[in-house]
PDB file of C-alpha atoms in Angstrom:
ATOM      1  CA  MET A   8     -29.676   3.978  24.640  1.00  0.00           C
ATOM      2  CA  PHE A   9     -29.089   4.792  21.005  1.00  0.00           C
ATOM      3  CA  LEU A  10     -27.548   2.239  18.717  1.00  0.00           C
ATOM      4  CA  VAL A  11     -25.250   3.261  15.942  1.00  0.00           C
ATOM      5  CA  ARG A  12     -25.526   1.187  12.822  1.00  0.00           C
ATOM      6  CA  ARG A  13     -22.078   0.189  11.675  1.00  0.00           C
ATOM      7  CA  SER A  14     -21.169  -1.131   8.307  1.00  0.00           C
ATOM      8  CA  ALA A  15     -19.210  -4.356   8.085  1.00  0.00           C
ATOM      9  CA  SER A  16     -16.328  -2.525   6.434  1.00  0.00           C
ATOM     10  CA  ARG A  17     -15.852  -0.402   9.559  1.00  0.00           C
ATOM     11  CA  LEU A  18     -15.970  -3.406  11.886  1.00  0.00           C
ATOM     12  CA  TYR A  19     -13.398  -5.368   9.934  1.00  0.00           C
ATOM     13  CA  PRO A  20     -11.000  -2.846   8.428  1.00  0.00           C
ATOM     14  CA  SER A  21      -8.714  -3.900   5.644  1.00  0.00           C
ATOM     15  CA  GLY A  22      -5.847  -2.446   7.683  1.00  0.00           C
ATOM     16  CA  LEU A  23      -5.574  -5.752   9.550  1.00  0.00           C
ATOM     17  CA  ASN A  24      -3.858  -7.158   6.475  1.00  0.00           C
ATOM     18  CA  LEU A  25      -1.086  -4.575   6.730  1.00  0.00           C
ATOM     19  CA  ALA A  26       0.476  -6.510   9.600  1.00  0.00           C
ATOM     20  CA  LYS A  27       1.061  -9.454   7.239  1.00  0.00           C
ATOM     21  CA  MET A  28       3.726  -7.881   5.048  1.00  0.00           C
ATOM     22  CA  SER A  29       5.960 -10.273   3.215  1.00  0.00           C
ATOM     23  CA  SER A  30       9.676 -10.505   3.902  1.00  0.00           C
ATOM     24  CA  SER A  31      10.459  -9.106   0.453  1.00  0.00           C
ATOM     25  CA  GLN A  32       8.870  -5.825   1.491  1.00  0.00           C
ATOM     26  CA  LEU A  33      10.614  -5.674   4.854  1.00  0.00           C
ATOM     27  CA  GLY A  34      14.013  -7.165   4.150  1.00  0.00           C
ATOM     28  CA  ASP A  35      15.849  -8.773   7.063  1.00  0.00           C
ATOM     29  CA  LEU A  36      14.371  -7.350  10.242  1.00  0.00           C
ATOM     30  CA  GLY A  37      16.995  -5.592  12.342  1.00  0.00           C
ATOM     31  CA  SER A  38      19.655  -5.733   9.664  1.00  0.00           C
ATOM     32  CA  GLY A  39      19.896  -1.981   9.201  1.00  0.00           C
ATOM     33  CA  ALA A  40      17.954   0.712   7.380  1.00  0.00           C
ATOM     34  CA  GLY A  41      15.137  -0.730   5.323  1.00  0.00           C
ATOM     35  CA  LYS A  42      13.764  -0.094   1.849  1.00  0.00           C
ATOM     36  CA  GLY A  43      10.878   2.014   3.161  1.00  0.00           C
ATOM     37  CA  GLY A  44      12.927   5.210   3.305  1.00  0.00           C
ATOM     38  CA  GLY A  45      12.821   5.526   7.091  1.00  0.00           C
ATOM     39  CA  GLY A  46      15.795   4.547   9.180  1.00  0.00           C
ATOM     40  CA  GLY A  47      13.843   3.086  12.085  1.00  0.00           C
ATOM     41  CA  GLY A  48      16.071   4.598  14.745  1.00  0.00           C
ATOM     42  CA  SER A  49      19.780   4.491  15.498  1.00  0.00           C
ATOM     43  CA  ILE A  50      19.791   0.971  16.981  1.00  0.00           C
ATOM     44  CA  ARG A  51      17.991  -0.542  14.000  1.00  0.00           C
ATOM     45  CA  GLU A  52      20.139   1.428  11.554  1.00  0.00           C
ATOM     46  CA  ALA A  53      23.276  -0.022  13.103  1.00  0.00           C
ATOM     47  CA  GLY A  54      22.023  -3.549  12.531  1.00  0.00           C
ATOM     48  CA  GLY A  55      23.631  -6.490  14.281  1.00  0.00           C
ATOM     49  CA  SER A  56      22.231  -8.353  17.255  1.00  0.00           C
ATOM     50  CA  PHE A  57      20.856  -5.231  18.958  1.00  0.00           C
ATOM     51  CA  GLY A  58      18.957  -4.311  15.811  1.00  0.00           C
ATOM     52  CA  LYS A  59      17.538  -7.814  15.496  1.00  0.00           C
ATOM     53  CA  MET A  60      16.581  -7.869  19.170  1.00  0.00           C
ATOM     54  CA  GLU A  61      14.832  -4.497  18.839  1.00  0.00           C
ATOM     55  CA  ALA A  62      13.024  -5.674  15.695  1.00  0.00           C
ATOM     56  CA  ALA A  63      11.866  -8.804  17.551  1.00  0.00           C
ATOM     57  CA  ARG A  64      10.564  -6.682  20.437  1.00  0.00           C
ATOM     58  CA  GLU A  65       8.750  -4.428  18.000  1.00  0.00           C
ATOM     59  CA  GLU A  66       7.157  -7.404  16.235  1.00  0.00           C
ATOM     60  CA  GLU A  67       6.114  -8.863  19.597  1.00  0.00           C
ATOM     61  CA  TYR A  68       4.556  -5.529  20.632  1.00  0.00           C
ATOM     62  CA  PHE A  69       2.466  -5.276  17.476  1.00  0.00           C
ATOM     63  CA  TYR A  70       1.493  -8.961  17.671  1.00  0.00           C
ATOM     64  CA  LYS A  71       0.190  -8.455  21.227  1.00  0.00           C
ATOM     65  CA  LYS A  72      -1.516  -5.206  20.253  1.00  0.00           C
ATOM     66  CA  GLN A  73      -3.325  -6.865  17.338  1.00  0.00           C
ATOM     67  CA  LYS A  74      -4.299  -9.838  19.512  1.00  0.00           C
ATOM     68  CA  ASP A  75      -5.752  -7.445  22.105  1.00  0.00           C
ATOM     69  CA  GLN A  76      -7.681  -5.540  19.428  1.00  0.00           C
ATOM     70  CA  LEU A  77      -9.168  -8.745  18.034  1.00  0.00           C
ATOM     71  CA  GLU A  78     -10.163  -9.887  21.537  1.00  0.00           C
ATOM     72  CA  ARG A  79     -11.891  -6.556  22.208  1.00  0.00           C
ATOM     73  CA  LEU A  80     -13.675  -6.783  18.839  1.00  0.00           C
ATOM     74  CA  LYS A  81     -14.872 -10.301  19.681  1.00  0.00           C
ATOM     75  CA  ASN A  82     -16.103  -9.199  23.127  1.00  0.00           C
ATOM     76  CA  ASP A  83     -17.881  -6.209  21.587  1.00  0.00           C
ATOM     77  CA  GLN A  84     -19.696  -8.503  19.147  1.00  0.00           C
ATOM     78  CA  ILE A  85     -20.725 -10.847  21.965  1.00  0.00           C
ATOM     79  CA  HIS A  86     -22.057  -7.927  24.031  1.00  0.00           C
ATOM     80  CA  GLN A  87     -23.986  -6.566  21.054  1.00  0.00           C
ATOM     81  CA  ALA A  88     -25.576  -9.963  20.407  1.00  0.00           C
ATOM     82  CA  GLU A  89     -26.596 -10.252  24.074  1.00  0.00           C
ATOM     83  CA  PHE A  90     -28.047  -6.735  23.978  1.00  0.00           C
ATOM     84  CA  HIS A  91     -30.117  -7.519  20.886  1.00  0.00           C
ATOM     85  CA  HIS A  92     -31.410 -10.781  22.392  1.00  0.00           C
ATOM     86  CA  GLN A  93     -32.529  -8.823  25.465  1.00  0.00           C
ATOM     87  CA  GLN A  94     -34.216  -6.241  23.257  1.00  0.00           C
ATOM     88  CA  ILE A  95     -36.074  -8.987  21.364  1.00  0.00           C
ATOM     89  CA  LYS A  96     -37.287 -10.464  24.653  1.00  0.00           C
ATOM     90  CA  GLU A  97     -38.511  -7.060  25.890  1.00  0.00           C
ATOM     91  CA  HIS A  98     -40.306  -6.345  22.603  1.00  0.00           C
ATOM     92  CA  GLU A  99     -42.000  -9.752  22.618  1.00  0.00           C
ATOM     93  CA  GLU A 100     -43.209  -9.093  26.177  1.00  0.00           C
ATOM     94  CA  ALA A 101     -44.516  -5.674  25.118  1.00  0.00           C
ATOM     95  CA  ILE A 102     -46.373  -7.250  22.191  1.00  0.00           C
ATOM     96  CA  GLN A 103     -48.049  -9.723  24.566  1.00  0.00           C
ATOM     97  CA  ARG A 104     -49.071  -6.904  26.931  1.00  0.00           C
ATOM     98  CA  HIS A 105     -50.602  -4.940  24.057  1.00  0.00           C
ATOM     99  CA  LYS A 106     -52.456  -8.014  22.772  1.00  0.00           C
ATOM    100  CA  LYS A 107     -53.943  -8.626  26.246  1.00  0.00           C
ATOM    101  CA  PHE A 108     -54.922  -4.961  26.494  1.00  0.00           C
ATOM    102  CA  LEU A 109     -56.684  -5.121  23.124  1.00  0.00           C
ATOM    103  CA  GLU A 110     -58.491  -8.339  24.094  1.00  0.00           C
ATOM    104  CA  ASN A 111     -59.715  -6.757  27.342  1.00  0.00           C
ATOM    105  CA  LEU A 112     -60.697  -3.566  25.530  1.00  0.00           C
ATOM    106  CA  GLY A 113     -63.113  -5.478  23.285  1.00  0.00           C
ATOM    107  CA  LYS A 114     -64.976  -7.114  26.214  1.00  0.00           C
TER     108      LYS A 114
END
């Protein structure tokens, strides 16, 4: 199995901070078309309770999506650590085998 060396910047992208936009950038969620130039769909453009409900659903979706991504990242790191510990164990055993071979070769 080949291992790909990843840089820390790829494992922890700065894009995670994009989900933490301040309210001044977003305005009131669901209150109509925002400052970003996009309308966000007809329900959100109309505003009112339907717009707020849709904005809440959207926020919940992205919250769950980010939580899932972080959980997968954590699991990936755990699996990589376990893999490397196993590799260390196998290499240490190989070193011992080679040392025994060299000792027996000299006799």
